[in-house]
Short mmCIF file of C-alpha atoms in Angstrom, two decimals:
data_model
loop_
_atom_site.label_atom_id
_atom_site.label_comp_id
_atom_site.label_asym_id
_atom_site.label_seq_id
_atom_site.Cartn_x
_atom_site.Cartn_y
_atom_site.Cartn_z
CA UNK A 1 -34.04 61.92 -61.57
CA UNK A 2 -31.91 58.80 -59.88
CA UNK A 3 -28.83 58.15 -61.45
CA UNK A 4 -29.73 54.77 -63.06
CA UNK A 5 -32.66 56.23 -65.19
CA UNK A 6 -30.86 59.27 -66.56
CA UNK A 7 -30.98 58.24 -70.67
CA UNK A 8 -27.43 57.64 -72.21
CA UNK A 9 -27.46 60.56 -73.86
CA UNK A 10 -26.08 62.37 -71.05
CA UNK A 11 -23.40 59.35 -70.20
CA UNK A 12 -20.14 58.08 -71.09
CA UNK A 13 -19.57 54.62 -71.24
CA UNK A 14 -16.16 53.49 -69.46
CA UNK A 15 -15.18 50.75 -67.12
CA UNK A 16 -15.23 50.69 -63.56
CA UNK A 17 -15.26 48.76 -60.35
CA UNK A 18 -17.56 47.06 -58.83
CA UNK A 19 -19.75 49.18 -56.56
CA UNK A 20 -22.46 49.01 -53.61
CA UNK A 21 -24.13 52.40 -54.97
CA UNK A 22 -25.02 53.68 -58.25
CA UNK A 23 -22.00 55.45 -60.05
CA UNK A 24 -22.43 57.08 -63.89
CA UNK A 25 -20.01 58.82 -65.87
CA UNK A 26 -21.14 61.82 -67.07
CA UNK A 27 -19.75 64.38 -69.87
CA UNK A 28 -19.72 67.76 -69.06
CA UNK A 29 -18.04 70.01 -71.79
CA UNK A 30 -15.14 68.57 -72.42
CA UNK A 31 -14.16 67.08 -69.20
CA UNK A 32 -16.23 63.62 -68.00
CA UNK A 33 -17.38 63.40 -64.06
CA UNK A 34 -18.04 60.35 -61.86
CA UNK A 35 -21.19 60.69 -60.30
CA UNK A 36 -22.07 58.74 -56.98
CA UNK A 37 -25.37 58.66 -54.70
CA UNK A 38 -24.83 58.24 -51.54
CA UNK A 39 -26.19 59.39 -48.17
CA UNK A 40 -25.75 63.16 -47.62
CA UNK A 41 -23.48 62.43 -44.58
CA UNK A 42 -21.46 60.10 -46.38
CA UNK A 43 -21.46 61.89 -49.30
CA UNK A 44 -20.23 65.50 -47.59
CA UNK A 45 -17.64 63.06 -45.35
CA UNK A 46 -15.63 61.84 -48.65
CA UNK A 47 -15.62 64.92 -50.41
CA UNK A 48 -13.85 66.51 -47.12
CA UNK A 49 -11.63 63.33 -47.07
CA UNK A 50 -10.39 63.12 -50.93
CA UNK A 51 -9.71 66.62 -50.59
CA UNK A 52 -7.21 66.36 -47.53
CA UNK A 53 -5.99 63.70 -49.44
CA UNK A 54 -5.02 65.95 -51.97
CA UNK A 55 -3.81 68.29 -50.15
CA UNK A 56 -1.17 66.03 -48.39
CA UNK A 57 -0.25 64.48 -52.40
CA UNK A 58 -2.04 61.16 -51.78
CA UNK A 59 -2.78 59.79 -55.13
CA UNK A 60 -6.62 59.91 -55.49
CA UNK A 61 -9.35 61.10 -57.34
CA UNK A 62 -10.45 65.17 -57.60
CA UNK A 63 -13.25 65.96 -55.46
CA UNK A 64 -15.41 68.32 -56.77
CA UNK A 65 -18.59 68.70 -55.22
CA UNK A 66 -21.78 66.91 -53.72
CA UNK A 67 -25.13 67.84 -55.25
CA UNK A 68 -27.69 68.62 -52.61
CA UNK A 69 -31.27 68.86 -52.03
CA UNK A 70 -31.96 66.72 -55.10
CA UNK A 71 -35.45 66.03 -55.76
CA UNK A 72 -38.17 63.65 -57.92
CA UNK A 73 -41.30 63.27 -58.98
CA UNK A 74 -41.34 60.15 -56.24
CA UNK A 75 -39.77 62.88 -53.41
CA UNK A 76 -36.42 63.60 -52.32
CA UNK A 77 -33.45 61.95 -53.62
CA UNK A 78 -30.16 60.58 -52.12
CA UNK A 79 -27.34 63.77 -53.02
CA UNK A 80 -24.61 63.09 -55.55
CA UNK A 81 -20.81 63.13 -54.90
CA UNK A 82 -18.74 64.25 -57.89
CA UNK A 83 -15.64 63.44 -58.91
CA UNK A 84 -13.47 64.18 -61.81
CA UNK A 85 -12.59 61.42 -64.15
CA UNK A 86 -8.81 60.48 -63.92
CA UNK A 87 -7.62 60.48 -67.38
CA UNK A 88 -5.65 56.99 -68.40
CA UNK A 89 -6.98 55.36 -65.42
CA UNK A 90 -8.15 52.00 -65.59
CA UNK A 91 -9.85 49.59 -63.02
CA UNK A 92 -8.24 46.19 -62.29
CA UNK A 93 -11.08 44.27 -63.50
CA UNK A 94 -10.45 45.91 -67.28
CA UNK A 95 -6.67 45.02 -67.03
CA UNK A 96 -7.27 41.18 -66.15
CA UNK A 97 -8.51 39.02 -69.12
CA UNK A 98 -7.79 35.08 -70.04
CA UNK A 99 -3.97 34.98 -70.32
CA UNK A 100 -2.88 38.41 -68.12
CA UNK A 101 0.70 37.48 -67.78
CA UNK A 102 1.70 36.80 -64.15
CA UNK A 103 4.00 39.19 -64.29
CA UNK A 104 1.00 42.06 -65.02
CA UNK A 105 -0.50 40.76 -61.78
CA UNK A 106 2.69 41.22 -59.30
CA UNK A 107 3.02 44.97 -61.03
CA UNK A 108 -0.55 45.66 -59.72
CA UNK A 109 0.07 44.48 -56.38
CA UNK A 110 3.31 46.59 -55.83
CA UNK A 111 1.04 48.97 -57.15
CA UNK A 112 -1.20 48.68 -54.77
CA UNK A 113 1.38 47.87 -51.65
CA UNK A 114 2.97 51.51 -52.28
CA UNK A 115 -0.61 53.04 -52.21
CA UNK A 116 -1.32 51.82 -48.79
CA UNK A 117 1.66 52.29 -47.80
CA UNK A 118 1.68 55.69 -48.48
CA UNK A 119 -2.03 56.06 -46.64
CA UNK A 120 -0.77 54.76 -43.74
CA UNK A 121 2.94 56.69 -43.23
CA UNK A 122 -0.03 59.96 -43.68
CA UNK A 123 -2.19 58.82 -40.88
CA UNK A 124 -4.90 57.89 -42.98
CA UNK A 125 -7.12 54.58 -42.28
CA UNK A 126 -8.81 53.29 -45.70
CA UNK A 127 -11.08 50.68 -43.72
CA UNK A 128 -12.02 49.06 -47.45
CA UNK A 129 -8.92 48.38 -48.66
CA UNK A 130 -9.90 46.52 -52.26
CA UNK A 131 -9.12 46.54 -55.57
CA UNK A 132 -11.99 47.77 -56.60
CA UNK A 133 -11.60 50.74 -55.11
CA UNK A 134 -8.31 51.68 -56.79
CA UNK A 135 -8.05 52.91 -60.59
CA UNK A 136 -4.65 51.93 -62.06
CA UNK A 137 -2.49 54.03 -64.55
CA UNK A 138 0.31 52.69 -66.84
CA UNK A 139 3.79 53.86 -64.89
CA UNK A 140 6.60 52.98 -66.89
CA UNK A 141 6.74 49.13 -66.65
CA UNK A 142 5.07 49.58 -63.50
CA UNK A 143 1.54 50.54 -62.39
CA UNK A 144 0.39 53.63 -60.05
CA UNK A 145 -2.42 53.20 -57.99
CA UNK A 146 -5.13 55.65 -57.19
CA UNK A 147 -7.51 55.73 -54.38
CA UNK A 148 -10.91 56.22 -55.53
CA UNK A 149 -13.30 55.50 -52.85
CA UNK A 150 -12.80 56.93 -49.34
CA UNK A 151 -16.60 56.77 -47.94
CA UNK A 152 -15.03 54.83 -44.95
CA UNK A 153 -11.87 56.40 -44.24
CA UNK A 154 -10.43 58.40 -41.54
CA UNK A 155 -7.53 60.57 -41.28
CA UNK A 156 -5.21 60.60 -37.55
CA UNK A 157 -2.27 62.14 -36.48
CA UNK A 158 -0.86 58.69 -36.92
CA UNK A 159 -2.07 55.71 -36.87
CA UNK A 160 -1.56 52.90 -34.33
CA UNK A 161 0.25 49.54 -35.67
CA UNK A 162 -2.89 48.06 -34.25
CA UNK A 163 -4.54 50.13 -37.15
CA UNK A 164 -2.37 49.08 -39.51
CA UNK A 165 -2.90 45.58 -39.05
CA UNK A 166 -6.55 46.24 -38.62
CA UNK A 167 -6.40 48.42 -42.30
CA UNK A 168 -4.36 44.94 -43.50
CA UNK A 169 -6.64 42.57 -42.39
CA UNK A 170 -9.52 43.97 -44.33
CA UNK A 171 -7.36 44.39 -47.52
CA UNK A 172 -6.05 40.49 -47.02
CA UNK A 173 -9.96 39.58 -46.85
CA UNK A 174 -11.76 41.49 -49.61
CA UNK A 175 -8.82 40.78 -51.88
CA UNK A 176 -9.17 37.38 -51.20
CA UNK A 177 -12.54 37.49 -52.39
CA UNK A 178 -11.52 39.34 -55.71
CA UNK A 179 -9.24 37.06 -56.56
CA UNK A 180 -11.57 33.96 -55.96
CA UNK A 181 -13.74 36.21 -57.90
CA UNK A 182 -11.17 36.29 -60.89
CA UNK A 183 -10.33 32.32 -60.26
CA UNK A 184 -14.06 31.97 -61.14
CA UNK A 185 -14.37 33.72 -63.91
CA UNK A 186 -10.97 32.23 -65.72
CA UNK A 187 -9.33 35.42 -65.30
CA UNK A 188 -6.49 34.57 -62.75
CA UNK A 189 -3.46 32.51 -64.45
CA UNK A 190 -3.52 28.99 -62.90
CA UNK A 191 0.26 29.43 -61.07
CA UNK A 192 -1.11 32.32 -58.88
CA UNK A 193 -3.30 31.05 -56.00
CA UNK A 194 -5.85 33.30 -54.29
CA UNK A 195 -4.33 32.25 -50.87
CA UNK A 196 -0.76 32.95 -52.25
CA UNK A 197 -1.38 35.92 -53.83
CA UNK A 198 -3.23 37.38 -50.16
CA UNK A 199 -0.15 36.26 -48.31
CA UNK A 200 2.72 37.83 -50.78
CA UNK A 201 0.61 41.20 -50.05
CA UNK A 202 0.97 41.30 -46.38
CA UNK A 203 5.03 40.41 -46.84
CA UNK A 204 5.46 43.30 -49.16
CA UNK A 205 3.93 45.34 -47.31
CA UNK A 206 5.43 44.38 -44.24
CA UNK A 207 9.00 44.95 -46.37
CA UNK A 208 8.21 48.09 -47.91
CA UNK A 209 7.39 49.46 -44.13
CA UNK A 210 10.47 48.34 -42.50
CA UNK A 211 12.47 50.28 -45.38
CA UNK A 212 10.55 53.31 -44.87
CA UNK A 213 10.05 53.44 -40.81
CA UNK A 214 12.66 50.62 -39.62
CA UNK A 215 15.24 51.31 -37.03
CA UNK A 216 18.56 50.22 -38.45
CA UNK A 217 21.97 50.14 -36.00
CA UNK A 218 25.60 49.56 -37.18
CA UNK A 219 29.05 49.81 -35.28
CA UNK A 220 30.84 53.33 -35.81
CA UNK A 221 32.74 52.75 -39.04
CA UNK A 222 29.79 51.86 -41.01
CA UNK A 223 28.36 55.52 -41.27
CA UNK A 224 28.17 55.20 -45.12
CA UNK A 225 25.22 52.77 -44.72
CA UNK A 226 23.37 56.33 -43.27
CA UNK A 227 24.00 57.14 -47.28
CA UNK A 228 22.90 53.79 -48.16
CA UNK A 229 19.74 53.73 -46.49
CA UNK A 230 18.76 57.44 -48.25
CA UNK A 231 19.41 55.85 -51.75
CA UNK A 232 17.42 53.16 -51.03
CA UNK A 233 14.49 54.70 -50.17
CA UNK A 234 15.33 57.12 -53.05
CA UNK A 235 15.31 53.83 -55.39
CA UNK A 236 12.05 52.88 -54.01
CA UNK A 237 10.65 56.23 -54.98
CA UNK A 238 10.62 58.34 -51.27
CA UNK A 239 12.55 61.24 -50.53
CA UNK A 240 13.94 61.56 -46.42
CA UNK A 241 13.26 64.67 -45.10
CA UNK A 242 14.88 64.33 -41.61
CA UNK A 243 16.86 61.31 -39.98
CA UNK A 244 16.87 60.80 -35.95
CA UNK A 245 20.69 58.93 -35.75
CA UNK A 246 21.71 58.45 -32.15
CA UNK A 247 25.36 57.00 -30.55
CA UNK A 248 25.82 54.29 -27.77
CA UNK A 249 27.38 55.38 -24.68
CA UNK A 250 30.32 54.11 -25.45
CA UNK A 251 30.26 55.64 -29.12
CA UNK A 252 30.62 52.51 -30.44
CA UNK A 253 26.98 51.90 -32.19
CA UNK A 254 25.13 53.89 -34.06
CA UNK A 255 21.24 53.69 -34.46
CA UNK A 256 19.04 55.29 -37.32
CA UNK A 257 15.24 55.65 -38.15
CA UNK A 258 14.00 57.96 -41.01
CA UNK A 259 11.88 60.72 -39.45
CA UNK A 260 9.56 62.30 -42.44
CA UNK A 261 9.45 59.85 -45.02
CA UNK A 262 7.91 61.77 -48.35
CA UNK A 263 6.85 60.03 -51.88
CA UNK A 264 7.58 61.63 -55.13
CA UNK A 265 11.21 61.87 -55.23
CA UNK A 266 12.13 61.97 -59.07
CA UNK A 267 8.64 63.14 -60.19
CA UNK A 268 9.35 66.52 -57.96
CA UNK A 269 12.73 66.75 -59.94
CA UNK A 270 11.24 66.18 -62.96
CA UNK A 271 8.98 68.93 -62.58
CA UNK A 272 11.26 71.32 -60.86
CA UNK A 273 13.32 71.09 -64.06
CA UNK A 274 10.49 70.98 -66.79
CA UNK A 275 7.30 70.79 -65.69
CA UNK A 276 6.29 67.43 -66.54
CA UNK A 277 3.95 65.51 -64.39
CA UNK A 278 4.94 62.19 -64.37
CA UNK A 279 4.31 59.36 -62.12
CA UNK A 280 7.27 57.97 -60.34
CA UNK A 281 8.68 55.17 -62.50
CA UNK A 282 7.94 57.27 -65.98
CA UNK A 283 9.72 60.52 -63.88
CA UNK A 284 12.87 58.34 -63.07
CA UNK A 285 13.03 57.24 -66.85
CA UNK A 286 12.65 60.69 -68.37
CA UNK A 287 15.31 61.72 -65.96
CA UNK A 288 17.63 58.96 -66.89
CA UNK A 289 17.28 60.25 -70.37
CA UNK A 290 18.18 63.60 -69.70
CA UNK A 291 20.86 62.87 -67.67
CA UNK A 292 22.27 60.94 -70.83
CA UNK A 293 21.85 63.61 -73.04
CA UNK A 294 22.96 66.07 -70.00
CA UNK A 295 26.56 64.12 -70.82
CA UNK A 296 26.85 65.45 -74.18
CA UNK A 297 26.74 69.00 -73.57
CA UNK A 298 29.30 71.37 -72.03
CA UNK A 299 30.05 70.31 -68.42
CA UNK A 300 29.66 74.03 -67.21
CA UNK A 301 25.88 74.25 -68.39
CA UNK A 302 23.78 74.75 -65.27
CA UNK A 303 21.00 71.69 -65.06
CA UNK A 304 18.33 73.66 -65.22
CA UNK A 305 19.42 74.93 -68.78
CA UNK A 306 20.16 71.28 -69.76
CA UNK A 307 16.95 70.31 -68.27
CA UNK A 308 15.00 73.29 -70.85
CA UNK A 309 17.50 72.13 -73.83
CA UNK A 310 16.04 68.39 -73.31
CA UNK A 311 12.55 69.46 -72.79
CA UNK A 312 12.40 71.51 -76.45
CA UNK A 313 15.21 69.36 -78.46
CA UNK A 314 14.32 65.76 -77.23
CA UNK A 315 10.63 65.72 -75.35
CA UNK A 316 8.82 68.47 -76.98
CA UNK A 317 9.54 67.34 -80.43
CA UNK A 318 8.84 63.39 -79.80
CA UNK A 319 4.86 64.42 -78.53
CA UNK A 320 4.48 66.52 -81.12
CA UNK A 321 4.78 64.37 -83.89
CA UNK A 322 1.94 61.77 -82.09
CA UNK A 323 -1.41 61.89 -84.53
CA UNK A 324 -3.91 63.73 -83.25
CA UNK A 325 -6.03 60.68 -84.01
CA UNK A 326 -3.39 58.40 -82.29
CA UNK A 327 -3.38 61.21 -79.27
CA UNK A 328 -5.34 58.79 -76.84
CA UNK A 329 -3.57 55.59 -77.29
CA UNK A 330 -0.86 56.75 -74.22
CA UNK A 331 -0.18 60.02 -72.19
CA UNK A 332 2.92 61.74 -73.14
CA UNK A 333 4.88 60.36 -69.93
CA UNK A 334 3.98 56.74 -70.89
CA UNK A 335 4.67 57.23 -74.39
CA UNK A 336 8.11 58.97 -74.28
CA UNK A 337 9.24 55.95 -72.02
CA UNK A 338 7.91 53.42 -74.48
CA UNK A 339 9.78 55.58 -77.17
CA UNK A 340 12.69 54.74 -75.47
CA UNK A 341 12.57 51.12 -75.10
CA UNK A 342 11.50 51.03 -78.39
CA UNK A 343 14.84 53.67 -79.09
CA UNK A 344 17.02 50.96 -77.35
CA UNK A 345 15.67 47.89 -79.15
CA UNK A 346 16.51 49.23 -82.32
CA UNK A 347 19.61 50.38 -82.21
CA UNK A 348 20.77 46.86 -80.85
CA UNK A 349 19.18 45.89 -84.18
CA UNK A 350 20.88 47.94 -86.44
CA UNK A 351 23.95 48.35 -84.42
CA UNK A 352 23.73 52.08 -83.96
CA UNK A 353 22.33 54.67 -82.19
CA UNK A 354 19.26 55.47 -83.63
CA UNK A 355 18.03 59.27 -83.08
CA UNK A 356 14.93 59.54 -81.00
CA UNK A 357 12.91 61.87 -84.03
CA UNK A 358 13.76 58.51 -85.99
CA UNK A 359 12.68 56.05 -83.27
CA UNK A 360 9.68 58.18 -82.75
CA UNK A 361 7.92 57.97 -86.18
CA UNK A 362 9.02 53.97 -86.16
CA UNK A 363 6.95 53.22 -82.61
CA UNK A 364 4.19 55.49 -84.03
CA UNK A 365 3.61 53.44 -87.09
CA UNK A 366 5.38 49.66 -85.73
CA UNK A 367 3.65 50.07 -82.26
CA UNK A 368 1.60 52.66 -81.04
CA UNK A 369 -1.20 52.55 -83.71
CA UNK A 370 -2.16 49.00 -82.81
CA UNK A 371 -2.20 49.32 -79.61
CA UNK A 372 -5.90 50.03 -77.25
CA UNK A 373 -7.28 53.62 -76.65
CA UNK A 374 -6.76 54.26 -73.05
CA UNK A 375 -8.00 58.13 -72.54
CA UNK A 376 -11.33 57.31 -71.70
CA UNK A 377 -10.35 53.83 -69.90
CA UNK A 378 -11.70 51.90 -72.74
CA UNK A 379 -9.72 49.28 -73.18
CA UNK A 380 -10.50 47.70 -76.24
CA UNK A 381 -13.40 46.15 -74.86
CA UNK A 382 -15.23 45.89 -78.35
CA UNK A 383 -12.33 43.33 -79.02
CA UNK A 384 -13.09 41.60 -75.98
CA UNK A 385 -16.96 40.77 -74.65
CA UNK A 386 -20.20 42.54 -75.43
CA UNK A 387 -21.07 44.19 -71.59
CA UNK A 388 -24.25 43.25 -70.79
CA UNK A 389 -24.87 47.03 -69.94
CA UNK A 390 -22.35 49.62 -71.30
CA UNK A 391 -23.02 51.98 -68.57
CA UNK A 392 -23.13 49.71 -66.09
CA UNK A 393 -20.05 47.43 -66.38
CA UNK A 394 -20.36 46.01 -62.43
CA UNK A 395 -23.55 43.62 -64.36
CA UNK A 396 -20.76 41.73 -66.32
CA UNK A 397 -20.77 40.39 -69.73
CA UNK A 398 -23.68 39.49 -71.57
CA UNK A 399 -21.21 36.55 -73.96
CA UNK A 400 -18.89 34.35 -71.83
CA UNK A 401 -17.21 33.20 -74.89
CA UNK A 402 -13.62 32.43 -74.87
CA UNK A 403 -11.99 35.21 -77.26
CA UNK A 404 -8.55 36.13 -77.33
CA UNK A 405 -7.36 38.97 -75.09
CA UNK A 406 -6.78 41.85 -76.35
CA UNK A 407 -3.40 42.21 -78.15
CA UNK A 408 -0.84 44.61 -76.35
CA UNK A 409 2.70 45.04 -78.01
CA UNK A 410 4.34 46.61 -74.65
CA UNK A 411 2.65 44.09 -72.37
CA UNK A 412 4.53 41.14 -74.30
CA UNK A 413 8.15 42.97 -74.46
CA UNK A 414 7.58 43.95 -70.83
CA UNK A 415 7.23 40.43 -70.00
CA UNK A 416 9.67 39.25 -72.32
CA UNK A 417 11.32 36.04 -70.39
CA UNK A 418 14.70 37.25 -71.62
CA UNK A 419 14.46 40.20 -69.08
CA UNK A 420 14.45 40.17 -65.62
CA UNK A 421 11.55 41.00 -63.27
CA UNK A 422 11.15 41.40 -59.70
CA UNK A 423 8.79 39.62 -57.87
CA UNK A 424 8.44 41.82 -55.54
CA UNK A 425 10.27 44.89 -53.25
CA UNK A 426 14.23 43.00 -53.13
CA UNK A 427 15.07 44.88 -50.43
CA UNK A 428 18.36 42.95 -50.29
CA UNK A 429 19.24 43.61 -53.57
CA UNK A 430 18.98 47.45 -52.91
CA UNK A 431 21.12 47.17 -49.97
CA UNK A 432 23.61 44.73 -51.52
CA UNK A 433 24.22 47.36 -54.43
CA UNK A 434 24.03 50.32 -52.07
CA UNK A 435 26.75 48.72 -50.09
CA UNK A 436 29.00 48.16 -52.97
CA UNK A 437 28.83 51.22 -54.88
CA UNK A 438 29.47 53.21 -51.06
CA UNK A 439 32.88 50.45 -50.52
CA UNK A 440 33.83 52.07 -54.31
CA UNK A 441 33.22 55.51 -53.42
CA UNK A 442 35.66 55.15 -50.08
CA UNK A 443 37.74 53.48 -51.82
#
C-alpha cells in the first residue's frame, strides 16, 4: 500500500520538514521509524551514505533499512527507506512561531554552521544544504543539528574549496527561500532580514573554517599561542589530533595549521568518565559541574573515581526523582543543565548554596511541569494551530489565527536581556582570553 493511504492507526503524528516525497512516522513496538519512498537507487544510495556518516560520528539520523520489492493492487511500488526516529529532535519549522526571540534564531544558525562545517572537514558534499533537512535538539543554551536527508550527497577524500563554495551557495539559496518562507507566514521577527540572515551564514562559516583549517604564523617567542590555538578550538567544541608547525630559515617565524581536526571534545570526556551521552554544550556543562564538586573531595582521588562519585551522588539521584509522567518534557542531559541554572538562580535568591536534591524537586514543580513534551517532537502544537493534516504537517495549518506562542520558561531566562549572548562565533574574543590567561601562566 503507498505510504499516504496507510490508515492512522499504524502512524504517529509528529512534526517534520517539508519534503518532495512522502515521509510517515510509523510505531513499531516501542521505538517509532521514519518511513520515506523514494526511487530504489536513491533509496539504497542514502542508506549507504547515513551509515558512513555514522560511522565517521557525523550527527545524523540511524539508517536502518530500505524495503524492497514492494507491491499493490495498482503494481509495483516505489521501495521505502527507514530511518529511526531521533528522540528530542525537532524540525525548525516547529521551533519558529510569532514572537521566536531573535536570539532562538542565531542559536539555530550556529547550529547549523557547525553541522556543515563538520560535513565538509569529513569530505562529505550535502548538495541540499536546507533547513529542512536538519532536525534540531535542545544543547544546553545552544542547539545541535542533525542531518536528516542525504539523498544527494557524496562522500570524497576531501573536498575541493571549489566544493565548498559550491555546497555554500546552495545552502545561501534554499535558506533564503525558507526564510522568505517564514517572513510570509509572520514567523521571522521583523529585525532579522532574509538577506541578512543568508549573509551572517556564509561569515560564520567562513570564521568557524579559518579556526579549524587556518594557517596561523608568529615570530619565535610567541610559541604559547601553539597552546592558544588548541584551547580555542577546544572552546569551540573540536579536539586537535595532530599539528604541522614549521620554522623560517632563519628560525625566526613560526607557522602552524591543525592537521586532523575532530568534533566531540568534552562529550568524549564525559563519556570516558561516566557514560553519559551528551551533546557538546550539555557535555561541557555537566563537566563543569563535576569539576566543581571534583574540588571538594580529597585532592589525591583519581578522576575517574570522582567522575563515578558525581555520577551516583549528584547525576543519578537528580534523574531519578523526574515523574515518570514528567519523563518526556527534557532528556536527562538537557534537564540536569537546566537544573543547574535553575540551582544558580536560587541560591542568588536566597543567598546560599542551595543543594542540587533541593533545586531538583523546585525546577520539577516551578519549571519543568509547565513546560512542552518534547520526546515525540510534539511541541505543544495543540496550544498552537490545528494542522490541517496531523500526519502530514508539510500541508500547513488549517486556522491562521494569531494565538500566542507557546509558553517556554527556559526560552525567556535564556534570552534574558540581562545576560549576554553571542551573536555569533567571536573568534576574537577566544583569542583575546586565550592570550591572557597564557601571559598569566608565563608569568
Amino acid at each position: 500500500m503507498p505510504l499516504e493511504e496507510w490508515p492512522s492507526d499504524y502512524l504517529v503524528a509528529l512534526p517534520r520538514g517539508i519534503s518532495r516525497h512522502v515521509v510517515r512516522f510509523i510505531q513499531v513496538g516501542d521505538d517509532i521509524v521514519a518511513a520515506k519512498e523514494i526511487l530504489e537507487e536513491v533509496a539504497v544510495g542514502e542508506y549507504r551514505l547515513l551509515t558512513e556518516l555514522r560511522r565517521l560520528g557525523i550527527p545524523s539520523v540511524e539508517p536502518l533499512g530500505v524495503v524492497l520489492g514492494r507491491t499493490g493492487p495498482d503494481g509495483a511500488l516505489d521501495p521505502v527507506l527507514l530511518t529511526k526516529h531521533l528522540p528530542f529532535s525537532l524540525p525548525y519549522r516547529a521551533l519558529f512561531y510569532r514572537g521566536v526571540k531573535s536570539e532562538t534564531v542565531q542559536r539555530l544558525l550556529d547550529a547549523m554552521v557547525v553541522l556543515l562545517a563538520r560535513l565538509h572537514l569529513n569530505g562529505f558534499f550535502w548538495g541540499d544544504v536546507s533547513l529542512s533537512n536538519i532536525l534540531f535538539r535542545r544543547d544546553a543554551g545552544e542547539f545541535a543539528a542533525y542531518l536528516v536527508d542525504a539523498e544527494t550527497g557524496e562522500i570524497h577524500a576531501r573536498l575541493t574549496p571549489g566544493q565548498r563554495r559550491h555546497d555554500l551557495e546552495i545552502a545561501t539559496t534554499n535558506l533564503y527561500g525558507e526564510f522568505l518562507d517564514l517572513e510570509a507566514g509572520g514567523l521571522l521577527d521583523e529585525s532579522l532580514s532574509p538577506e541578512w540572515l543568508v549573509r551572517t551564514i556564509e561569515e560564520r562559516y567562513h570564521q568557524l573554517w579559518n579556526e579549524l583549517t587556518g594557517i596561523e604564523e608568529f615570530s619565535d617567542n610567541e610559541m604559547h599561542r601553539l597552546e592558544g590555538r588548541v584551547r580555542r578550538l577546544n572552546a569551540l567544541g573540536f579536539d586537535v589530533a595532530e599539528i604541522d608547525v614549521s620554522t623560517s630559515a632563519d628560525g625566526r617565524k613560526v607557522r602552524m595549521q591543525p592537521k586532523v581536526v575532530d568534533a566531540g571534545h568534552h562529550s568524549r570526556r564525559l563519556m570516558r568518565l561516566t557514560g553519559i551521552d551528551a551533546e557538546e554544550h550539555q557535555a561541557r556543562r555537566l563537566l563543569n559541574d563535576m569539576d566543581t564538586y571534583r574540588a571538594g573531595l580529597p585532592s589525591n582521588m583519581p578522576e575517574s573515581v570522582a567522575a563515578h562519585k558525581w555520577l551516583v551522588e549528584v547525576f543519578e539521584p537528580a534523574i531519578n526523582s523526574i515523574p515518570a509522567e514528567l519523563s518526556g518534557k527534557r532528556e536527562p542531559a538537557q534537564f540536569f543543565h537546566e537544573l543547574l541554572d535553575y540551582r544558580w538562580y536560587q541560591s542568588q535568591r536566597e543567598d546560599r548554596s542551595v543543594p542540587t536534591e533541593e533545586a531538583a524537586r523546585g525546577y520539577i514543580n516551578d519549571v519543568l511541569r509547565q513546560l512542552p513534551d518534547e520526546e515525540l517532537g510534539t511541541l505543544a502544537t495543540g496550544s498552537e494551530r490545528e494542522l490541517a493534516n496531523k500526519y502530514d504537517p508539510s500541508q500547513g495549518y488549517a486556522d491562521e489565527g494569531d494565538e500566542a506562542p507557546p509558553h517556554d520558561p527556559w526560552e525567556d531566562e535564556a534570552n534574558d536581556p540581562a545576560l549576554p549572548l553571542a551573536t555569533g562565533f567571536d573568534i576574537e574574543a577566544l583569542r583575546a582570553k586565550a592570550a591572557a590567561k597564557a601571559k598569566k601562566t608565563d608569568g
